Structure formats: structure tokens, C-alpha cells
Short mmCIF file of C-alpha atoms and ligand atoms in Angstrom, two decimals:
data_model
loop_
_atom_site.label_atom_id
_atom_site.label_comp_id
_atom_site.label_asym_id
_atom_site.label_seq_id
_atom_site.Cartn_x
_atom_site.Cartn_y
_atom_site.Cartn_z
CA UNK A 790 -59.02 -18.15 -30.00
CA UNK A 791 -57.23 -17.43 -26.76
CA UNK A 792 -58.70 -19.45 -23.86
CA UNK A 793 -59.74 -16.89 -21.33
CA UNK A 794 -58.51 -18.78 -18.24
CA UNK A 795 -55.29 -18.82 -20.04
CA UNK A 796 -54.81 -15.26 -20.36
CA UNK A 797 -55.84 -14.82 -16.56
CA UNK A 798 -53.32 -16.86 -15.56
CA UNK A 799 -50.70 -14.81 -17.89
CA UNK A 800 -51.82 -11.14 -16.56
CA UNK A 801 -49.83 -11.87 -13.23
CA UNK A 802 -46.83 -12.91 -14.49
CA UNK A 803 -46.12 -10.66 -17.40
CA UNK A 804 -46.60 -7.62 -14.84
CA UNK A 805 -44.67 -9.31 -11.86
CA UNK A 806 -41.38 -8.47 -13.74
CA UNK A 807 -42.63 -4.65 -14.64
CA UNK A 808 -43.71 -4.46 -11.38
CA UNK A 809 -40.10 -5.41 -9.68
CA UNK A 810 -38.37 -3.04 -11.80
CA UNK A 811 -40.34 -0.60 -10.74
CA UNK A 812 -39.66 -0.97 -7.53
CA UNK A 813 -35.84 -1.61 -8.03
CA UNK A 814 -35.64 1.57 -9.49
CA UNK A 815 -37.40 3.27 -6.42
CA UNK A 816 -34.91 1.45 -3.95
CA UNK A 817 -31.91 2.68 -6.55
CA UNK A 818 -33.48 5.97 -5.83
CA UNK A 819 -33.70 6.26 -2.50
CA UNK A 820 -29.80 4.48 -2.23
CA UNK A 821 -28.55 7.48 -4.67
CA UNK A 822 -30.13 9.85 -2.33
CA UNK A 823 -28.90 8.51 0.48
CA UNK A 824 -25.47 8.14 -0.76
CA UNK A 825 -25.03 11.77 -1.81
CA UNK A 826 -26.54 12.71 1.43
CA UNK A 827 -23.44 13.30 3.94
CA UNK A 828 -21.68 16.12 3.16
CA UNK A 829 -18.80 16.53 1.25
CA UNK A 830 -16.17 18.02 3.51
CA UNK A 831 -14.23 21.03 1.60
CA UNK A 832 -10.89 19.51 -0.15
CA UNK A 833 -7.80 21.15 -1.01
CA UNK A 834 -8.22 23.94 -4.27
CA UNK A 835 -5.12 24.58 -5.67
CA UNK A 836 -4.62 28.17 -7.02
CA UNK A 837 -5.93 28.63 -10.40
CA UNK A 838 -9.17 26.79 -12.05
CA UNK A 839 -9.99 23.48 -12.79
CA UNK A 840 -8.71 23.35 -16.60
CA UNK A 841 -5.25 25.17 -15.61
CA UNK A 842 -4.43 23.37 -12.11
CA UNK A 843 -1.19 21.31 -12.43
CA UNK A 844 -1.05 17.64 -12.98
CA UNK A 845 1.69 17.21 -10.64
CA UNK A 846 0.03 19.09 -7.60
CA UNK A 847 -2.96 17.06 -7.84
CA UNK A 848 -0.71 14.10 -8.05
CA UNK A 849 0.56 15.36 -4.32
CA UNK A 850 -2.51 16.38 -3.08
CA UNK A 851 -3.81 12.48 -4.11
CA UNK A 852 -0.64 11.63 -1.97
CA UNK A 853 -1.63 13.39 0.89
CA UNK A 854 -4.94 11.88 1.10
CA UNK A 855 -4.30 9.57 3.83
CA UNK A 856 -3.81 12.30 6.25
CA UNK A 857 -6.53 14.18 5.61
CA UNK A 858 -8.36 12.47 8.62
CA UNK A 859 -6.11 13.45 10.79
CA UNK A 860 -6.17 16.47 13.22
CA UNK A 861 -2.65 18.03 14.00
CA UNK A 862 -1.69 20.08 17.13
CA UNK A 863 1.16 22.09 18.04
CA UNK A 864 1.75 24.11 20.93
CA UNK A 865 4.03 27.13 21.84
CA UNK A 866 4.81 28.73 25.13
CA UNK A 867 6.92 31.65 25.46
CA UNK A 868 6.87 33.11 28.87
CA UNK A 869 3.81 34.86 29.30
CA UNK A 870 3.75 36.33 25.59
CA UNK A 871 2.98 33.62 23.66
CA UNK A 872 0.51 30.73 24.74
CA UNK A 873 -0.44 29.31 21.26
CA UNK A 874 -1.88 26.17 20.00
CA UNK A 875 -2.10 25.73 16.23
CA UNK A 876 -4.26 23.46 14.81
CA UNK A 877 -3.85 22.29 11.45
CA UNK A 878 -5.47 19.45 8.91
CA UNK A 879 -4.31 18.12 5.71
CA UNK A 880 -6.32 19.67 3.22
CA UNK A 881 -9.34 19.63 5.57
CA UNK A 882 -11.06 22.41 7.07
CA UNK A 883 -10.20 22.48 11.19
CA UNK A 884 -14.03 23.50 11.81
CA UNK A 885 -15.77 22.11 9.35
CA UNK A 886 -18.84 23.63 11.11
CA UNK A 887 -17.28 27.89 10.28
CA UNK A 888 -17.13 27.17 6.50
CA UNK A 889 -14.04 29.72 6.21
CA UNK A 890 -11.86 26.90 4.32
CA UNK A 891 -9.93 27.26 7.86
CA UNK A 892 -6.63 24.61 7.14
CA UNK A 893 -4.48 26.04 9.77
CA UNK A 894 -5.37 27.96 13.39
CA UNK A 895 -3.94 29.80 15.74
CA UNK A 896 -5.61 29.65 19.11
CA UNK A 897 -4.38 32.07 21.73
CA UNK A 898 -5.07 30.03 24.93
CA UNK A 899 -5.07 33.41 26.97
CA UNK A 900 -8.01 34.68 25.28
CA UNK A 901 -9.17 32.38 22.97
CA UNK A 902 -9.10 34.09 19.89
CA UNK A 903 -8.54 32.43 16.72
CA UNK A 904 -6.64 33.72 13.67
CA UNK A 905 -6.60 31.85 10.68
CA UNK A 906 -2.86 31.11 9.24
CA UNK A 907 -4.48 29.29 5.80
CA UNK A 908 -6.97 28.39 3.85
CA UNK A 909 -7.25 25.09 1.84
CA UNK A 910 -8.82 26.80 -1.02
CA UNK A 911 -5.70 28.39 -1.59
CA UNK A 912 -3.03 25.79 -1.55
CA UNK A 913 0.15 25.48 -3.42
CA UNK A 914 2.12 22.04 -2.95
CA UNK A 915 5.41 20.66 -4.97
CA UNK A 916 7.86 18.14 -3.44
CA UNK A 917 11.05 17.07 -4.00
CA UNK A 918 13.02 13.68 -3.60
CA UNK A 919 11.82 13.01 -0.25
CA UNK A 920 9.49 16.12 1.32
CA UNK A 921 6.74 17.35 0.33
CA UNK A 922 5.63 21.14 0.38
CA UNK A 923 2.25 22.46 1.46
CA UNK A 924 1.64 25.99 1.29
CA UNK A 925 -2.03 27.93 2.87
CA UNK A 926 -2.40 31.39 1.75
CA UNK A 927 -5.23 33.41 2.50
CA UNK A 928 -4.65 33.76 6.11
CA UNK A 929 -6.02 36.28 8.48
CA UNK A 930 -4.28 39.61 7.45
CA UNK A 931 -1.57 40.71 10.09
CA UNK A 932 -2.20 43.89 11.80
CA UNK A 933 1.03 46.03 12.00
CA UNK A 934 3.12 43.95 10.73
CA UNK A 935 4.51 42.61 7.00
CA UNK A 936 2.05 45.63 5.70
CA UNK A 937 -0.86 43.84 7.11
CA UNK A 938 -1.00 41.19 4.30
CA UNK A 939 -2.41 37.62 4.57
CA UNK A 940 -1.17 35.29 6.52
CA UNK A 941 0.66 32.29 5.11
CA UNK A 942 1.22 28.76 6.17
CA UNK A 943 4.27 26.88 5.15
CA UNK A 944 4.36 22.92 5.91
CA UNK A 945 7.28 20.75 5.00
CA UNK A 946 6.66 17.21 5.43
CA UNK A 947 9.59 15.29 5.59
CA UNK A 948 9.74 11.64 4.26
CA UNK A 949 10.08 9.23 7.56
CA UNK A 950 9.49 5.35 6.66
CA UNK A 951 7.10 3.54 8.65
CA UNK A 952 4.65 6.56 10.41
CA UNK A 953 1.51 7.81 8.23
CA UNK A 954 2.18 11.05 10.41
CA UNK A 955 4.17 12.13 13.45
CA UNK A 956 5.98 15.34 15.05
CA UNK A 957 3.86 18.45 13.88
CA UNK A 958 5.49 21.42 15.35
CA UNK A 959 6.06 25.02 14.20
CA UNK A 960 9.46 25.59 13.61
CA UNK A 961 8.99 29.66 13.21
CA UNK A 962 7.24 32.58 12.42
CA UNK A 963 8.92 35.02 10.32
CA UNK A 964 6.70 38.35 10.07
CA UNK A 965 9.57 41.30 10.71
CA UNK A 966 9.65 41.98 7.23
CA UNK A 967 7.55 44.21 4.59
CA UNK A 968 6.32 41.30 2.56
CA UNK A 969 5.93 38.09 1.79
CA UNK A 970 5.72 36.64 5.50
CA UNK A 971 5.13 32.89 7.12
CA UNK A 972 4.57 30.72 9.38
CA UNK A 973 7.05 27.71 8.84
CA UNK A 974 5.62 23.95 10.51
CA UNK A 975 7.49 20.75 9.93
CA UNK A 976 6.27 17.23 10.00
CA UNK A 977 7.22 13.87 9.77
CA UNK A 978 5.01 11.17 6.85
CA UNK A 979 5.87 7.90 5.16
CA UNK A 980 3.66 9.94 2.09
CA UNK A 981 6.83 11.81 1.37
CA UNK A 982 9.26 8.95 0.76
CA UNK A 983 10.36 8.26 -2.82
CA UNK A 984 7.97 4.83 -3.88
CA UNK A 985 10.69 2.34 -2.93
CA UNK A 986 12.01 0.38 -5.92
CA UNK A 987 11.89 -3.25 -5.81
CA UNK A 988 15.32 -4.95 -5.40
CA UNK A 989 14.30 -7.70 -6.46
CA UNK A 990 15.45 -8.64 -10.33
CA UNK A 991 12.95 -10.84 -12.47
CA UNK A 992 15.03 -13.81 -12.16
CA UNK A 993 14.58 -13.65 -8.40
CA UNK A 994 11.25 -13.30 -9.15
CA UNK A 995 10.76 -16.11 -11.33
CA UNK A 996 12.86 -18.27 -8.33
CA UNK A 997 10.64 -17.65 -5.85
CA UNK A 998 7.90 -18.03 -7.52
CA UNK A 999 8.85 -21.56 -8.72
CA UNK A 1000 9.75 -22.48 -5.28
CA UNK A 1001 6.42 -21.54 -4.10
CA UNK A 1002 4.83 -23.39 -6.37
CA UNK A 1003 6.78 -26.68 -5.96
CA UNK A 1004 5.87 -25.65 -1.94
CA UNK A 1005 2.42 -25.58 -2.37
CA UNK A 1006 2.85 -28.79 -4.87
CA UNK A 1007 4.06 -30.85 -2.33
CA UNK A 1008 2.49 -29.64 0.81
CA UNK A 1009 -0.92 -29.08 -0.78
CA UNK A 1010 -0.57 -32.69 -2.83
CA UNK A 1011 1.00 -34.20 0.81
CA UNK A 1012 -2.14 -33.63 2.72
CA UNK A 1013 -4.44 -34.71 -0.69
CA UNK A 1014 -2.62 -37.97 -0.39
CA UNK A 1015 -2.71 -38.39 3.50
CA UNK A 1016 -6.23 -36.76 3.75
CA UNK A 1017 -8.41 -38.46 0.98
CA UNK A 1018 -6.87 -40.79 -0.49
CA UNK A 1019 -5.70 -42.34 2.95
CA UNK A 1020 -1.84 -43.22 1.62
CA UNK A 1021 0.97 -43.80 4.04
CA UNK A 1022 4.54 -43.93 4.23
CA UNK A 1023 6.31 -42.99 1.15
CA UNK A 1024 2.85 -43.08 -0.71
CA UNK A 1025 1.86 -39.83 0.79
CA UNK A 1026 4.06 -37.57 -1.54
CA UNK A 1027 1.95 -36.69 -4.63
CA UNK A 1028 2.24 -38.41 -7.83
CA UNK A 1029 5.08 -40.71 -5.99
CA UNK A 1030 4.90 -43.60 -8.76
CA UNK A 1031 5.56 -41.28 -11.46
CA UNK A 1032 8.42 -39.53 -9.88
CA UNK A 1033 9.52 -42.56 -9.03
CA UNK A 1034 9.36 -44.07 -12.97
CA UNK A 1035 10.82 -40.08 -13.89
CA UNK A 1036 13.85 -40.75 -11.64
CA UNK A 1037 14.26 -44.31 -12.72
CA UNK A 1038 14.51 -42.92 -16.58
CA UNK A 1039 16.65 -40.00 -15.68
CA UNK A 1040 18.81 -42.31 -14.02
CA UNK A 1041 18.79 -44.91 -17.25
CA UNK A 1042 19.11 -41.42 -19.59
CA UNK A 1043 22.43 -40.43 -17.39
CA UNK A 1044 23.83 -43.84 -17.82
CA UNK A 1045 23.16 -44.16 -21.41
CA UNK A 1046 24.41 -40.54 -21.96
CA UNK A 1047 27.15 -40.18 -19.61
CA UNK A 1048 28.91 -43.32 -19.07
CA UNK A 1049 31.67 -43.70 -21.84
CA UNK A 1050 31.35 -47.81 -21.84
CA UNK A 1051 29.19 -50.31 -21.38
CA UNK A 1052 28.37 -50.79 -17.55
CA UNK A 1053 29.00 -54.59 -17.72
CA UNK A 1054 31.93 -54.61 -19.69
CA UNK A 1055 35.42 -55.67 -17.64
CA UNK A 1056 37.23 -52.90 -16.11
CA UNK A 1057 40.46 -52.87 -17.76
CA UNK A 1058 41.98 -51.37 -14.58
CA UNK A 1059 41.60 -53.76 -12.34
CA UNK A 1060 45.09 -55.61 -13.32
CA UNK A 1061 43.51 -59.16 -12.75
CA UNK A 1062 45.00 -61.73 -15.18
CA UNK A 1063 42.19 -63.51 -17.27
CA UNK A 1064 41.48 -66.41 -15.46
CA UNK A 1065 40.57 -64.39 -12.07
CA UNK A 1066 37.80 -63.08 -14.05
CA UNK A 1067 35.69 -66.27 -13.08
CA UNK A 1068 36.22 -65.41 -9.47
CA UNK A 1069 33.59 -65.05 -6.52
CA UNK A 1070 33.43 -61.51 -5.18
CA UNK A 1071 33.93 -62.87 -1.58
CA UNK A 1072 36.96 -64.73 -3.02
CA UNK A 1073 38.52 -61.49 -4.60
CA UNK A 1074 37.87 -59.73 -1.45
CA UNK A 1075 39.08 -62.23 1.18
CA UNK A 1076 42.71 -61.02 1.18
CA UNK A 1077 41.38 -57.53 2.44
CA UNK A 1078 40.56 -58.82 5.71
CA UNK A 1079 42.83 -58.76 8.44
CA UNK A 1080 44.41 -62.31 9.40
C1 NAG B 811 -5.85 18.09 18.42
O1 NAG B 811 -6.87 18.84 19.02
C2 NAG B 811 -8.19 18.49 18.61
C3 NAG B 811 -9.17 19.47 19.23
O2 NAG B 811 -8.68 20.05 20.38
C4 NAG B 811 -8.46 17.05 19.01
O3 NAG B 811 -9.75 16.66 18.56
C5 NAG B 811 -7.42 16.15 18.37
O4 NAG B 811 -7.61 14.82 18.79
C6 NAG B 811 -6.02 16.61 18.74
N1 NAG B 811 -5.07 15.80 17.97
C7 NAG B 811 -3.97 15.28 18.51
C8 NAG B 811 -3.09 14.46 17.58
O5 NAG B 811 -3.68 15.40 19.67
C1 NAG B 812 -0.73 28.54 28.50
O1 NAG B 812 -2.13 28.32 28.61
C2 NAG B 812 -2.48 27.11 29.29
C3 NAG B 812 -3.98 26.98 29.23
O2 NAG B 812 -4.61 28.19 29.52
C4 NAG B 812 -1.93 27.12 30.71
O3 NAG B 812 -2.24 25.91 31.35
C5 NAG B 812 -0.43 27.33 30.67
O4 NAG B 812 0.08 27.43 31.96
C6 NAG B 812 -0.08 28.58 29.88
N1 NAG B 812 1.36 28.68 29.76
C7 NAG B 812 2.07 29.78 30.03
C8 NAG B 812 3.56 29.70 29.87
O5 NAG B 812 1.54 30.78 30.41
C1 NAG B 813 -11.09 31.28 0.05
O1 NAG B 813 -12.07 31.36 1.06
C2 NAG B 813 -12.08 32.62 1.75
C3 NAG B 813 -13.09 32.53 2.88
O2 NAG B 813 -14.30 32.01 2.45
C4 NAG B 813 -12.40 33.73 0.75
O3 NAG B 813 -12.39 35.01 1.40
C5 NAG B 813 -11.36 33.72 -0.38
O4 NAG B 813 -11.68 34.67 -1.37
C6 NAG B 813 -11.29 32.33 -1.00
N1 NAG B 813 -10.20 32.34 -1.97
C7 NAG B 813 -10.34 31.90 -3.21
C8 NAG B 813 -9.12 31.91 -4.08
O5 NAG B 813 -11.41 31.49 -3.63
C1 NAG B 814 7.31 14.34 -6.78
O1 NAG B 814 6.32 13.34 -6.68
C2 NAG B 814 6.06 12.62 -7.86
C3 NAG B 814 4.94 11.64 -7.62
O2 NAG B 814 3.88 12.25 -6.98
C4 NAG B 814 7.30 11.91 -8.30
O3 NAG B 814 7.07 11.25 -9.54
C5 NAG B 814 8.42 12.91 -8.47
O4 NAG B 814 9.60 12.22 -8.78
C6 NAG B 814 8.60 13.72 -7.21
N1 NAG B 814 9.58 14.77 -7.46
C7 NAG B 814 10.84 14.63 -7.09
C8 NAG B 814 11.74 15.77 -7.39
O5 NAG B 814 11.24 13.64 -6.50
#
């Protein structure tokens, strides 16, 4: 028979647990919303769907990441013509606000009209030992000229050690032909370089390694010694009586191994007749001093 009292006490605790979960799962709820709630700002699409896109351009465009915070500007001024200032973002729309996949823009600063040179959703990037290639078609079509097709956004990047980005400028605009026209920017990026190979060989490795350890060893075993246990003097080194004993039986190992006879036994060399043998060291050695 189940004492009543008993079972009272039980109903709280076997539904606190249920009751936690429950709300755990609301809070995971509301922390998934949240999460997915800023929005995703458009990313690069390469040409072509997901299945058929190259491995090696979305090894690039992972490359480029980095930059893709960063806004770059580039202004030209030609007389009175031209007054330009292009605007352009790594795989980033410039106005994220338009929603026309926008990756590179021309602003006249006369009027201030703006043509698009290239859209992010149609990229095309390769690279080579030390640049990479980004490419925006899609542009704005041109109006008279190259037989008013799409405008077209060429960006080399050029490997430069030691700057995540630097020097965006447009280098030309080539648009007096029938076809197959551009814009052509450069720019410098450390994302470009070749992944430096480490000229280091394992056995340097291994050395410095080792040498850190012994460094940390001694250091690390110095202030155990000076710290807790409260040694001093020669005491402070760590472990000193054993490396003292280890040095002692090296040294007795050496001499058995590497002396050839007996270290007591009369050196043959010394010339001295038998009965000198007796002699004091002070004796043998009084004749060096100077009368
Ligand atoms: C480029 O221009 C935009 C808008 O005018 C500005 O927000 C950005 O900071 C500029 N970038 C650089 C590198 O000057
Ligand atoms: C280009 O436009 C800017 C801003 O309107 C102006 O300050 C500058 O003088 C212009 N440059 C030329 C060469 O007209
Ligand atoms: C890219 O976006 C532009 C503007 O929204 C659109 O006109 C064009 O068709 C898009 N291109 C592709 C390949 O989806
Ligand atoms: C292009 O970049 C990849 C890594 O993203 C690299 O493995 C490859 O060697 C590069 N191509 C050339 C020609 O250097």
C-alpha cells in the first residue's frame, strides 16, 4: 500500500524535471529564432547550379572570405568628362538595401547616377600561383557601345604579404570593341599568396621542441623549488640530488668505459726510478719552483 503522504511528496519532483525540459526547449526555441533572425547578406553565386559549381572556385571564394567586410573605393577624374567613383565589395552586395546583387558601382559624381559594372550572382573566379581572378558579369548593359551588352567587372588581386587588402584602383575600361567588353580593377591581398611552406624540417622541429621542454623543465621546476618548497642556493634547480647522483654515475660509467687502465695504477711515463715512487707530492714538485 503506498503511503499517501509519500506519493505527495513524489508528485513535485517527478514533474520538476518534465517541467524544466519543457521550458529548455522553449528557451532553445526562442535562441533558434533569434539566431536565424538577421539577415543573411547575398554571397557570391558562381555561374552554374549548386550540383555543377566547381570545387576549386568555391575553394577561392572560401579564400576571399575575409574581405568580404570590406568596402572598396576607387576614384577617377578625367578633366571634366569623367568624375567617377566605383564602389566595389568582395562578394557582397554594395547596397545591401537595392537587392540587385550590386558587387561593383559606378557613381557619376556629376549627376549621381549609378550603373552597375557586376553582379555577385554571376561570378567567375580562378587564380593562379599568386593572384587571384574575380570576374562580375551581369552589369548594366552599355548603351552605344560593345552592342549594348552587359557590363563586366574584371578584378585581379595580386598576392602582397602582410595587408588583408590595400590599393583598389581601376586600371581601365576597355568598351571600343563589338563584344566581350570590361572594366579591368587591380588590388593588392595577402589571400592571394601561395600558403607559405614551412622551412622548417622535422628534425628542427623535434630540436626545438626538446629545448622548450627542458626550458619549461627548468624554469617551471626553478620557481617550484624556490616558491614552495622554499630551497636555496644550488637546491633550487629541480630534481638537483638526482642529477647530481646521474652525473656522478655518468662520470663513474666514462671512467670505467673510457679509460684504457686502471686510474690508480703507476704511470709508466713518468720516468721516475722505483724508489721515487714512495715520494711526497710536495717533494716531487719542489724542484719546479724557482730558487
Ligand atoms: C568607401 O565608401 C563607402 C561609402 O561612401 C564608405 O562607407 C567606405 O568606408 C569607403 N571605404 C574606404 C576604404 O574608404
Ligand atoms: C569630381 O566631383 C567632385 C565631387 O562632386 C568634385 O569635388 C571634383 O572637383 C570633381 N572633379 C573634376 C575633375 O571635375
Ligand atoms: C542576377 O541578378 C539580376 C538582378 O536581380 C538578375 O537580373 C539576373 O538574372 C541574375 N542572374 C542570374 C544568373 O541569376
Ligand atoms: C589556386 O588555389 C588553390 C587553393 O585555393 C591552390 O591549391 C592552387 O595551387 C592555386 N592554383 C595555382 C595555379 O597556384
Amino acid at each position: 500500500m503506498v503511503n499517501p503522504l509519500c506519493s505527495l511528496r513524489y508528485v513535485p519532483r517527478m514533474s520538476s524535471p518534465r517541467h524544466t525540459s519543457a521550458v529548455l526547449v522553449v528557451f532553445m526555441a526562442l535562441a533558434v529564432g533569434v539566431g536565424a533572425e538577421p539577415l543573411k547578406e547575398q554571397s557570391c553565386d558562381v555561374v552554374g547550379d549548386e550540383s555543377s559549381e566547381s570545387q576549386m572556385e568555391k575553394a577561392l571564394l572560401k579564400k576571399l572570405e575575409p574581405l568580404s567586410q570590406m568596402r572598396f573605393n576607387a576614384t577617377v577624374e578625367i578633366g571634366a568628362a569623367e568624375n567617377y567613383t566605383y564602389q566595389f565589395r568582395v562578394c557582397r552586395e554594395v547596397d545591401s538595401s537595392s537587392h540587385d546583387f550590386a558587387g561593383l558601382v559606378q557613381r557619376d559624381r556629376r549627376t549621381g547616377k549609378t550603373t552597375v559594372i557586376g553582379r555577385i550572382n554571376e561570378t567567375q573566379v580562378f587564380n593562379g600561383s599568386d593572384w587571384i581572378m574575380l570576374i562580375y558579369k551581369g552589369g548594366d548593359s552599355y548603351g552605344r557601345h560593345c552592342s549594348g551588352e552587359k557590363r563586366r567587372a574584371v578584378i585581379m588581386i595580386s598576392c602582397k604579404r602582410g595587408v588583408t587588402a590595400s590599393s583598389f584602383s581601376i586600371v581601365s575600361e576597355e568598351r571600343e570593341k563589338e563584344q566581350d567588353c570590361f572594366y579591368l580593377f587591380e588590388m593588392d591581398s595577402s589571400v592571394a599568396c601561395p600558403a607559405e611552406d614551412s622551412h622548417l624540417s622535422v628534425g628542427s622541429i623535434l630540436l626545438i621542441t626538446f629545448a622548450s621542454v627542458i626550458a619549461v623543465y627548468i624554469v617551471g621546476g626553478f620557481l617550484f623549488q624556490r616558491l614552495v618548497v622554499g630551497a636555496k642556493g644550488m637546491e633550487q634547480f629541480p630534481h638537483f640530488a638526482f642529477w647530481q647522483d646521474l652525473g656522478n654515475l655518468v662520470a663513474d660509467g666514462c671512467d670505467f668505459v673510457c679509460r684504457s687502465k686502471p686510474r690508480n695504477a703507476p704511470a709508466a711515463y713518468r720516468g721516475v726510478g722505483d724508489d721515487q715512487l714512495g715520494e711526497e707530492s710536495e717533494e716531487r714538485d719542489d724542484h719546479l719552483l724557482p730558487m
